[in-house]
Tab-separated table of C-alpha atoms and ligand atoms in Angstrom:
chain	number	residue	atom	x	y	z
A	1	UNK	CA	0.000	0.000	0.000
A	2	UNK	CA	1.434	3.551	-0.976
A	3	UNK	CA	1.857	5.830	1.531
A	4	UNK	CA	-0.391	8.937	0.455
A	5	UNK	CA	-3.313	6.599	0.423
A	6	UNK	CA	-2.825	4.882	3.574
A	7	UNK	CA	-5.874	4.862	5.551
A	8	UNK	CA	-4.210	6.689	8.536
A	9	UNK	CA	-1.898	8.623	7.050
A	10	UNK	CA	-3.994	12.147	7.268
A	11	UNK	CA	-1.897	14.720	6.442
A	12	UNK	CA	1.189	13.599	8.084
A	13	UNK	CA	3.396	16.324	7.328
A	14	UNK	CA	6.465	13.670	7.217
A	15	UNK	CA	7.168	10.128	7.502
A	16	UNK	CA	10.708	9.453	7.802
A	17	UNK	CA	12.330	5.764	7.323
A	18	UNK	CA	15.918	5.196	8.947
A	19	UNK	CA	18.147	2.142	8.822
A	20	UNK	CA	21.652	1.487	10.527
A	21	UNK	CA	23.411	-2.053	9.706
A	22	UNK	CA	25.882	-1.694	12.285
A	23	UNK	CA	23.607	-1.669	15.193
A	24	UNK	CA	20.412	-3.269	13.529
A	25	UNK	CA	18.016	-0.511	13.830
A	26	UNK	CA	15.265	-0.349	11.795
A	27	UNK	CA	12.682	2.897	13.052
A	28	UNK	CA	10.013	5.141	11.448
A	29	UNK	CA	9.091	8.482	12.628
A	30	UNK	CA	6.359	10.337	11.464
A	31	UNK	CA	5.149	13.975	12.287
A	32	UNK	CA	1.779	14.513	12.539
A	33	UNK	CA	1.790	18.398	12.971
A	34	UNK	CA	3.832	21.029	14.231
A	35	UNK	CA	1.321	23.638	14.199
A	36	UNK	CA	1.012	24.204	17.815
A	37	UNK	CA	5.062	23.054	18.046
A	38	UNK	CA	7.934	20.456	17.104
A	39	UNK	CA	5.941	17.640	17.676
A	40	UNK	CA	6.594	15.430	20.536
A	41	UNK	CA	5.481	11.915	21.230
A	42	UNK	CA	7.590	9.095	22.368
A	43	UNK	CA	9.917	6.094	20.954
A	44	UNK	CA	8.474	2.735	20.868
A	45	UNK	CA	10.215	-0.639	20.678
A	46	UNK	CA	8.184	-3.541	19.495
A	47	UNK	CA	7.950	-6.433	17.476
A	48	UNK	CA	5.754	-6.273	14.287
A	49	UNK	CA	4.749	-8.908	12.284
A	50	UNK	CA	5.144	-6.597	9.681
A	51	UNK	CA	6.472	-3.298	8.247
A	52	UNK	CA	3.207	-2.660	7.433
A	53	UNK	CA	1.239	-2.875	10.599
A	54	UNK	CA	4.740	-0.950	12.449
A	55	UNK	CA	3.840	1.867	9.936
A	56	UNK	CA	-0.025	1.499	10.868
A	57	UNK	CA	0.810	2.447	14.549
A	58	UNK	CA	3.114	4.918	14.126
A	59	UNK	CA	0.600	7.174	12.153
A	60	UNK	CA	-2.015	5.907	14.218
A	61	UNK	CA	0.229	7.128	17.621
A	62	UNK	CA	1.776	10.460	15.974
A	63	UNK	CA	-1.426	12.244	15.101
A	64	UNK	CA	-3.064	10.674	18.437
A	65	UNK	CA	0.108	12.999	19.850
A	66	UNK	CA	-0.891	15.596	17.991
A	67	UNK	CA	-4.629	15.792	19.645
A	68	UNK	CA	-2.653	14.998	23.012
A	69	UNK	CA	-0.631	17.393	23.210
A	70	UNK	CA	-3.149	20.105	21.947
A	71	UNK	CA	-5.926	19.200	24.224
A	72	UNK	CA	-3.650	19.133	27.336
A	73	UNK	CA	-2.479	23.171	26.122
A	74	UNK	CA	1.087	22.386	25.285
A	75	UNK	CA	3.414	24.114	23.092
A	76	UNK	CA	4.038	21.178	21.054
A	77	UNK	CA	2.638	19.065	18.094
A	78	UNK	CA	2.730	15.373	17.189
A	79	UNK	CA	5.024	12.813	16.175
A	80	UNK	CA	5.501	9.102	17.583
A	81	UNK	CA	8.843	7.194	16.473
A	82	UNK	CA	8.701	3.093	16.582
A	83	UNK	CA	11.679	0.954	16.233
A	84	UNK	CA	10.669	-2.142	14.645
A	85	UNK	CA	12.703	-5.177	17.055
A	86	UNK	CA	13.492	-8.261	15.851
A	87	UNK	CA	11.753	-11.540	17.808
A	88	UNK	CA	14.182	-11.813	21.040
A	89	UNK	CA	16.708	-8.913	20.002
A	90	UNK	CA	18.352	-7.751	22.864
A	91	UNK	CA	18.031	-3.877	23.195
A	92	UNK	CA	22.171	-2.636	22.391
A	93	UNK	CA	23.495	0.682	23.635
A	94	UNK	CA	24.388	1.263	19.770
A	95	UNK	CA	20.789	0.727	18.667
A	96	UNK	CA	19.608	3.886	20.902
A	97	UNK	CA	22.406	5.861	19.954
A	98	UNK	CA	21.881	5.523	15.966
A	99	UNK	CA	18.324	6.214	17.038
A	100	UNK	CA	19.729	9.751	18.295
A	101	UNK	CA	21.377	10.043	15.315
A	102	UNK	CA	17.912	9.548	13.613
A	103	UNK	CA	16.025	12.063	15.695
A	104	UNK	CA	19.094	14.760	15.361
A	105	UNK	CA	18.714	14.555	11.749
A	106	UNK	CA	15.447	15.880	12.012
A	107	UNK	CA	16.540	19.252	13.708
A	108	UNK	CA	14.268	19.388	16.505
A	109	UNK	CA	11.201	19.012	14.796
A	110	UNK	CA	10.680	15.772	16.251
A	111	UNK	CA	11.288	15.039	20.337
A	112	UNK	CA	11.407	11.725	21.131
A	113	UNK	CA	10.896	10.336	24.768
A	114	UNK	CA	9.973	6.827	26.617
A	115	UNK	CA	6.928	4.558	25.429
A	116	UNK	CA	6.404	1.119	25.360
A	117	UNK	CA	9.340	-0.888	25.676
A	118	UNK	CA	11.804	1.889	26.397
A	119	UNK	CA	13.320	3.286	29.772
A	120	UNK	CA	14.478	5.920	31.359
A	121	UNK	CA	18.261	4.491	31.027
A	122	UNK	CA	17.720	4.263	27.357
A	123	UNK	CA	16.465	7.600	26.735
A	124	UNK	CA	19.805	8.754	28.431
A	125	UNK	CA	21.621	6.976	25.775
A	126	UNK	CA	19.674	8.441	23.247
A	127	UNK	CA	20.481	11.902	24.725
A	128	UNK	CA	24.537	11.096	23.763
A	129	UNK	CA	23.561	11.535	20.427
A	130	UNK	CA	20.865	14.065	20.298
A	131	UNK	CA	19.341	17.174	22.609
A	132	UNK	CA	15.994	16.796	20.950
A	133	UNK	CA	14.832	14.257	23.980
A	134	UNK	CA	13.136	14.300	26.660
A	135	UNK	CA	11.735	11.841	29.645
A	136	UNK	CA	15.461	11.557	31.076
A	137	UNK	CA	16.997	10.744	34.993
A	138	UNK	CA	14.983	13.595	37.080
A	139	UNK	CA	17.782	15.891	39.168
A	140	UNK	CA	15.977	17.061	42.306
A	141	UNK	CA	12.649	18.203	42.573
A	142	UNK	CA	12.818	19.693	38.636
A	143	UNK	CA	9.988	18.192	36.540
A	144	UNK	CA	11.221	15.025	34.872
A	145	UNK	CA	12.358	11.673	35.129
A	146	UNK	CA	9.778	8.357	34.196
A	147	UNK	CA	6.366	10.178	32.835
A	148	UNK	CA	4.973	6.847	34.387
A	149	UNK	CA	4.016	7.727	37.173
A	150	UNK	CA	2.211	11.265	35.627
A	151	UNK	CA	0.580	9.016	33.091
A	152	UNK	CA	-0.708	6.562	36.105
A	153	UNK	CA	-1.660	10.120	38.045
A	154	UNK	CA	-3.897	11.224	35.245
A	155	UNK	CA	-5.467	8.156	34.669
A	156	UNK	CA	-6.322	7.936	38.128
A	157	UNK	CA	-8.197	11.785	38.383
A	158	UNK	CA	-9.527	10.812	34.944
A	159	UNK	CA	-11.415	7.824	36.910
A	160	UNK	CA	-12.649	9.834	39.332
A	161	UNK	CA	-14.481	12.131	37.171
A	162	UNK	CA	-15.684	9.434	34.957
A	163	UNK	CA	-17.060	7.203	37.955
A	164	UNK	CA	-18.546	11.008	39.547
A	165	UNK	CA	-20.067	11.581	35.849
A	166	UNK	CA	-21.383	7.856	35.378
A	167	UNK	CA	-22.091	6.010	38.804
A	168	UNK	CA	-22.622	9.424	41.061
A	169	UNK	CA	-19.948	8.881	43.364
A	170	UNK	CA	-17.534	11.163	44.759
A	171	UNK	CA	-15.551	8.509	46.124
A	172	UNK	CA	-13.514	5.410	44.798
A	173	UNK	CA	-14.033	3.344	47.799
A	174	UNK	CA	-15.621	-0.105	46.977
A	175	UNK	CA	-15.304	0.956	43.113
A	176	UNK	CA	-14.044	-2.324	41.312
A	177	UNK	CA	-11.582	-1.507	38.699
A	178	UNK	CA	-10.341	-4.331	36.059
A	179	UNK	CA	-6.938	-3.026	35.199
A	180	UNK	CA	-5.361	-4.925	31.681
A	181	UNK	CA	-1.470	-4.490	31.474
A	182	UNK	CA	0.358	-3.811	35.200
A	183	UNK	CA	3.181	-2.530	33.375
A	184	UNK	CA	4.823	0.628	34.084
A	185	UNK	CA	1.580	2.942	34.469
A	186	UNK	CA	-0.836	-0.106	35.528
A	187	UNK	CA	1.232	-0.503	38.288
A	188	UNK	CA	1.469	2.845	39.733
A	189	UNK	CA	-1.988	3.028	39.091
A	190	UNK	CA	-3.011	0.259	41.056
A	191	UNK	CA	-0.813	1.955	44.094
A	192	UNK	CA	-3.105	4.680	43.574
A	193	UNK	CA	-6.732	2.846	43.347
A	194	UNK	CA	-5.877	0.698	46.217
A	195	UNK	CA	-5.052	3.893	48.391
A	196	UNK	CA	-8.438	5.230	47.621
A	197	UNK	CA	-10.024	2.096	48.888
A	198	UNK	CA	-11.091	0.892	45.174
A	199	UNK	CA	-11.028	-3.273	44.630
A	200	UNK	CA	-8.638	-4.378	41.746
A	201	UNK	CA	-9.198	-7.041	39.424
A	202	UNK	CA	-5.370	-7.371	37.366
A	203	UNK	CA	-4.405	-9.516	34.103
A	204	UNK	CA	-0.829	-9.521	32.416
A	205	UNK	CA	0.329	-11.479	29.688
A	206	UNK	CA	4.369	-10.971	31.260
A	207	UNK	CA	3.896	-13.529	34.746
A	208	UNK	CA	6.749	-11.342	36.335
A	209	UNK	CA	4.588	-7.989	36.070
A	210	UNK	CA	1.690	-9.690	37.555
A	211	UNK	CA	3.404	-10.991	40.546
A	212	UNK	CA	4.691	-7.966	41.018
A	213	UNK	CA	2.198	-6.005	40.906
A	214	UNK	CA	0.130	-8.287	43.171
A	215	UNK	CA	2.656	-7.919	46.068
A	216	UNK	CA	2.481	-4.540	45.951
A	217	UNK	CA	-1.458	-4.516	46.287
A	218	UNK	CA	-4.343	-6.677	46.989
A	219	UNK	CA	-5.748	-8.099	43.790
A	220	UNK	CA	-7.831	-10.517	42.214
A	221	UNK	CA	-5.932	-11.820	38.946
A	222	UNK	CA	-7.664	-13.161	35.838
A	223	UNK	CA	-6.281	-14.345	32.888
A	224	UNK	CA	-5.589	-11.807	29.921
A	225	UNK	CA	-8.775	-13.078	27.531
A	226	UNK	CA	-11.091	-12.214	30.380
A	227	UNK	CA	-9.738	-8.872	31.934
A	228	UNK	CA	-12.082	-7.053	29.537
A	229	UNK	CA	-15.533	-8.396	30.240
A	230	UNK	CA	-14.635	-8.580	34.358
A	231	UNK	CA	-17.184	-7.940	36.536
A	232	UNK	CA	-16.562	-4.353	37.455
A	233	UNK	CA	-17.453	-0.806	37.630
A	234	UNK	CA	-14.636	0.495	35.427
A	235	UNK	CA	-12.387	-1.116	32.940
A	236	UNK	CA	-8.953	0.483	32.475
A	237	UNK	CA	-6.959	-0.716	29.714
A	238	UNK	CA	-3.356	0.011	30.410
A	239	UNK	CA	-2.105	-2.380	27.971
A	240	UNK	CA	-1.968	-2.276	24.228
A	241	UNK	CA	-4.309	-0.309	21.675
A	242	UNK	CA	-7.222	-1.683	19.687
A	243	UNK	CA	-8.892	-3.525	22.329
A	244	UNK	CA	-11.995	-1.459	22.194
A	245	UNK	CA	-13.870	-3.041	19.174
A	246	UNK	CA	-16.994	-4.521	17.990
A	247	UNK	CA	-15.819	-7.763	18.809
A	248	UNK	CA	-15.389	-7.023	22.787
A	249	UNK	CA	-17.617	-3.653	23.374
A	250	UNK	CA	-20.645	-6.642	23.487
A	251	UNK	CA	-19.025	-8.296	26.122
A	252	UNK	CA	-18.169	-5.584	28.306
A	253	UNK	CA	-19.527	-5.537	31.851
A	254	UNK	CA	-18.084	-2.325	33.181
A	255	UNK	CA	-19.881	1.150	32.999
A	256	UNK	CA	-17.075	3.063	32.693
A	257	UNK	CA	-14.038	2.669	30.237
A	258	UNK	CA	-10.525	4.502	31.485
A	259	UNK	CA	-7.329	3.584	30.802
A	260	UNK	CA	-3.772	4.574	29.794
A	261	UNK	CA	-3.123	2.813	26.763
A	262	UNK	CA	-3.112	4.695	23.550
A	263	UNK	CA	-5.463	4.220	20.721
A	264	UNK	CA	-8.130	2.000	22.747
A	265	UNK	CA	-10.983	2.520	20.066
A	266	UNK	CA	-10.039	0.359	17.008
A	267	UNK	CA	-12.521	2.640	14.855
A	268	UNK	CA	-13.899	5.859	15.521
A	269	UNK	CA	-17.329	4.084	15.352
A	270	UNK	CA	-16.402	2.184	18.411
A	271	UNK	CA	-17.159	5.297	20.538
A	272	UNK	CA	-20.515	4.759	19.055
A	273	UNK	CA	-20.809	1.224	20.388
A	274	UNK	CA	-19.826	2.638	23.662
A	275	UNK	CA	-22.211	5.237	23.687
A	276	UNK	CA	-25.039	2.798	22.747
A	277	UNK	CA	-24.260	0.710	25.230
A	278	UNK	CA	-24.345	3.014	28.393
A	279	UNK	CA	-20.543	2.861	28.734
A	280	UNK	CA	-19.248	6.088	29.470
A	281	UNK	CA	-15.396	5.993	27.651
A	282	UNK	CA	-13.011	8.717	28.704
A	283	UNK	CA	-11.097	9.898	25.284
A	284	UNK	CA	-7.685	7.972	25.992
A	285	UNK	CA	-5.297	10.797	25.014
A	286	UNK	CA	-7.215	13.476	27.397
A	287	UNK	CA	-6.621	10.974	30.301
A	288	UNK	CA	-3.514	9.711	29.638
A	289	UNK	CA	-1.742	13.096	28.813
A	290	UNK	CA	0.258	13.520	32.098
A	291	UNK	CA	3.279	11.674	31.447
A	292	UNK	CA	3.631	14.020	27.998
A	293	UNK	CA	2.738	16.830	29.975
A	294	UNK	CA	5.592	15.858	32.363
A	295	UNK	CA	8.162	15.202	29.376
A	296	UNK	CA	7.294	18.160	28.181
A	297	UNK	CA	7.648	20.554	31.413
A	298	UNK	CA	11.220	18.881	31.968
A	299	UNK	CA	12.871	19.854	27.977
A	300	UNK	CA	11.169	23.279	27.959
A	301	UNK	CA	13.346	23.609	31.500
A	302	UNK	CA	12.818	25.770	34.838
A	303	UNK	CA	9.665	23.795	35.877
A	304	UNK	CA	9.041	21.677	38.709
A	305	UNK	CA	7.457	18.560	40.021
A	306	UNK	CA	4.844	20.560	41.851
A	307	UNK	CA	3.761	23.112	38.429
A	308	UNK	CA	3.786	19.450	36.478
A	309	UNK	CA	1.184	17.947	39.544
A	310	UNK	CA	-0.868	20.859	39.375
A	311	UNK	CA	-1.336	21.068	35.386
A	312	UNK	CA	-1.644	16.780	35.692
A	313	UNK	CA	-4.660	17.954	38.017
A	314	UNK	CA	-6.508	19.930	35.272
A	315	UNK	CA	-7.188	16.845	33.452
A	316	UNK	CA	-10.536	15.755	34.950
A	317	UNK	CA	-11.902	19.590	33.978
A	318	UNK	CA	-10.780	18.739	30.126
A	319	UNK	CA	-12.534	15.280	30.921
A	320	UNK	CA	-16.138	16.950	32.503
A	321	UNK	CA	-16.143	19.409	29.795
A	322	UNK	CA	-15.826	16.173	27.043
A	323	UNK	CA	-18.774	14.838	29.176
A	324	UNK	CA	-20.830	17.508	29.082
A	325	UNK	CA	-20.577	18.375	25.237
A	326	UNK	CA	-20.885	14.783	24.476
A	327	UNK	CA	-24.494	14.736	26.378
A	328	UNK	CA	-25.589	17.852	25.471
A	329	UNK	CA	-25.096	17.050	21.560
A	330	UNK	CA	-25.371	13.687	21.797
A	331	UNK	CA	-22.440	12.626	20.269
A	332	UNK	CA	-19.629	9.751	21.648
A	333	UNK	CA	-16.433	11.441	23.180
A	334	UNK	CA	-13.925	10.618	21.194
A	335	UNK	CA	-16.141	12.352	18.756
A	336	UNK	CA	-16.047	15.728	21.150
A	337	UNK	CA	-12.916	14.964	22.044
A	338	UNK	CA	-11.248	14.937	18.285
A	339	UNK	CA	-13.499	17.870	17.416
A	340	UNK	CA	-11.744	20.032	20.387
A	341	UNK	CA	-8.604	18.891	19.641
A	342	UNK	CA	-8.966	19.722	15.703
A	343	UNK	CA	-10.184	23.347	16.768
A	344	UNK	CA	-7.955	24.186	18.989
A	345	UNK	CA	-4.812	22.746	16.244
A	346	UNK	CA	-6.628	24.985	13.783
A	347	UNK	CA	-6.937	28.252	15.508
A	348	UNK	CA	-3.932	27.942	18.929
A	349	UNK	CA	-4.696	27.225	22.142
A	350	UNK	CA	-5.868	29.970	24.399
A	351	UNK	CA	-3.805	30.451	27.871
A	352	UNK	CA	-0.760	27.868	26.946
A	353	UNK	CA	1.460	27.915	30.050
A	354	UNK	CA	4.426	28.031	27.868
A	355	UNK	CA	3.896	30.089	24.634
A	356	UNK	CA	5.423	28.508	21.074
A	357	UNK	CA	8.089	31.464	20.777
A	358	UNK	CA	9.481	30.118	23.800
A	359	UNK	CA	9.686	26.333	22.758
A	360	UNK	CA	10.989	27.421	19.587
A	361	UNK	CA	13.610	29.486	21.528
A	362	UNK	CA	14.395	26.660	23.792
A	363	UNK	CA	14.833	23.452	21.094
A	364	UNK	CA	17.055	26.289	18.693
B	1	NAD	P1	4.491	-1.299	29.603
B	1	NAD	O1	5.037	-2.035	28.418
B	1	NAD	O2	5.380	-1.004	30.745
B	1	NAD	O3	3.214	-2.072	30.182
B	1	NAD	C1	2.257	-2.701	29.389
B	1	NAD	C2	1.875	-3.984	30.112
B	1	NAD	O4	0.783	-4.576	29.411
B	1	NAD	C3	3.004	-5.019	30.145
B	1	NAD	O5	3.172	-5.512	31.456
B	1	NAD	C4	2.517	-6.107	29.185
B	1	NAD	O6	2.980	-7.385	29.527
B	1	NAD	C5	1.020	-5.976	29.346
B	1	NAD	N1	0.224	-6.534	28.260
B	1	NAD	C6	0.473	-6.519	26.943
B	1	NAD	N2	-0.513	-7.124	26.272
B	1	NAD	C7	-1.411	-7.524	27.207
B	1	NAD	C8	-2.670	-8.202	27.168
B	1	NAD	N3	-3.210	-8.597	26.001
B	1	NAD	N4	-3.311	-8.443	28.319
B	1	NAD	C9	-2.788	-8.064	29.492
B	1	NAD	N5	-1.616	-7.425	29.602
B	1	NAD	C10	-0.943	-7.159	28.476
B	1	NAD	O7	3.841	0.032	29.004
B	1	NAD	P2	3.397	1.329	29.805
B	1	NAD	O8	4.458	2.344	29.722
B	1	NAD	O9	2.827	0.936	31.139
B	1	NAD	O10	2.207	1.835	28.867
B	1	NAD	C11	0.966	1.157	28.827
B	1	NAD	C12	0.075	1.824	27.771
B	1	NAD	O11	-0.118	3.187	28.093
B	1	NAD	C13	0.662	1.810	26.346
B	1	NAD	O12	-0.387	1.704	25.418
B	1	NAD	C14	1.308	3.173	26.221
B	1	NAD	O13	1.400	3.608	24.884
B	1	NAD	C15	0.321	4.009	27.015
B	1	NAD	N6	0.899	5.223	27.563
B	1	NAD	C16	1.973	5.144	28.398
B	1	NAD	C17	2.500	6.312	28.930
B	1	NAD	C18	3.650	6.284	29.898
B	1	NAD	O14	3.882	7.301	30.558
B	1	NAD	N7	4.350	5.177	30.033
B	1	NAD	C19	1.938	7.552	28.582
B	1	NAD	C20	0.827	7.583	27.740
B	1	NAD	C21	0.314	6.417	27.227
């Protein structure tokens, strides 16, 4: 399939290919937009079974990172990187730093950071070869370090509203929530549910996550084909995209759908099927936005862990707005949600903490 006729390729502005023998890596990145900013959006590592579908999720992640990053009033547009890993390969200091040397190229109109199967260690390889990264060790109390956690944060608030908006509770306590994927965020975020008294019901395909997660916190565990249709008040996918379709919306128990992973909906018309269904689904790039709004208060500098908690905080008001449009014109969220991301690309964001001339400034 060409490229211009890809069915997610709207209006990329690029799609860049890179390959390095020496240290095997194979990577796309593609840029969304830069309208609001060089677009940011993070590196992931996976295995595809095939070019194609790699290509697939990268446009599918970079413009998601493009409605991210505008919805959540950052200075920045969107771009996503992936670098396609062979079955087994072990990750190589080499294959991070050619991917530096991929990112440089660009000139700072892509910033890479941490997704899935990349750390913080990595990134600060990828830094050796490239200033156009963020999502590296945190220094102090400066913003920074693993967006994890701010991801996990978000998700949690973004729960809270959704249960408040759906069930008409102010509190989590006694809330069962069916978390898919204890993996970086899930984890955190099961620290956080079980503090507010909620009742967890886990499932990991990687055994070694699960049992870690479960001595951390009191949970129930089910195996990965079930974790969807559990018997609970929300569902929070914090695993991979695409598991929000017509095959499983039938099946799902839960009344309320919140979760970190990107790209939940496999079709826009999935909303639909939400919506029809009484299932109130939180638009997963408005939820999971802290750990970008995190990566992005550490590379535009001078900001701290307590400005990056307070903006993190602002998500549920994004989230009850999205609520309330969605009743009031009786349309799915992600619907609202792409519509007020699409508007606010087109015409700037109002109030931005950090305006563009200062980004611009700061990647020069
Ligand atoms: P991770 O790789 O650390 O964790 C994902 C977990 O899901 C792993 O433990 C994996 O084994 C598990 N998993 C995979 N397939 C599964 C399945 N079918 N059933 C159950 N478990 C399964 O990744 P992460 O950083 O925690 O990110 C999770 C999701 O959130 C991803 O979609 C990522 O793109 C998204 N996200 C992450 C961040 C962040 O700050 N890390 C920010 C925004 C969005």
């Amino acid at each position: 399939m060409g490229i211009f006729n890809h069915p997610e390729f709207d209006r990329h502005e690029s799609v860049h290919y890179f390959e390095d023998p020496g240290s095997g890596l194979k990577a796309i990145i593609a840029i969304h937009s830069t309208a609001l900013g060089p677009a940011a959006g993070g590196c992931r590592r996976w295995t595809y079974a095939s070019e194609d579908l790699a290509l697939t999720d990268v446009l599918r992640l970079s413009r998601g990172m493009t409605y991210k990053n505008a919805v959540a009033g950052l200075p920045f547009g969107g771009g996503k990187s992936v670098i396609l890993a062979a079955e087994r390969a072990p990750k190589s200091r080499a294959l991070f730093e050619a991917f530096g040397r991929a990112v440089d190229s660009l000139n700072g109109r892509y910033i890479t950071a941490e997704d899935v199967g990349i750390s913080v260690d990595d990134m600060h390889t990828v830094r050796g070869s490239t200033a156009f990264v963020s999502g590296l060790p945190q220094t102090g109390t400066s913003a920074g370090g693993d967006p994890s956690p701010w991801t996990a944060l978000g998700v949690f608030h973004g729960i809270e509203a959704a249960v408040a908006a759906r069930l008409g509770v102010d509190s989590l306590e006694g809330i069962t929530v069916a978390v898919q994927g204890v993996g970086h965020v899930g984890v955190y975020l099961c620290e956080l549910l079980h503090a507010a008294g909620a009742k967890l019901v886990v499932a990991d395909v990687n055994a070694e996550n699960l049992r870690g997660a479960c001595a951390l916190v009191p949970a129930e565990t089910v195996a990965p084909r079930d974790i969807l249709f559990s018997d609970a008040d929300v569902l929070a996918p914090c695993a991979l995209g695409n598991v929000l379709n017509s095959q499983t919306i039938p099946h799902i128990r839960a009344k309320v759908v919140v979760g970190a992973a990107n790209n939940q909906l496999a079709t826009a018309d999935d909303g639909a099927r939400l919506t029809e269904r009484g299932i109130l689904y939180a638009p997963d790039y408005v939820v999971n936005a802290g750990g970008v709004i995190s990566v992005a208060h550490e590379y535009l500098g001078k900001s701290t862990e307590e400005r990056v908690r307070s903006e993190v905080c602002r998500i549920p008001e994004r989230l009850r707005q999205i609520f309330a449009e969605a009743e009031s014109s009786a349309q799915p969220t992600n619907v609202v949600a792409d519509e007020l991301a699409r508007r606010i690309v087109a015409h700037g964001a109002p109030g931005l903490a950090i305006n563009q001339t200062t980004a611009g400034r700061l990647i020069a």
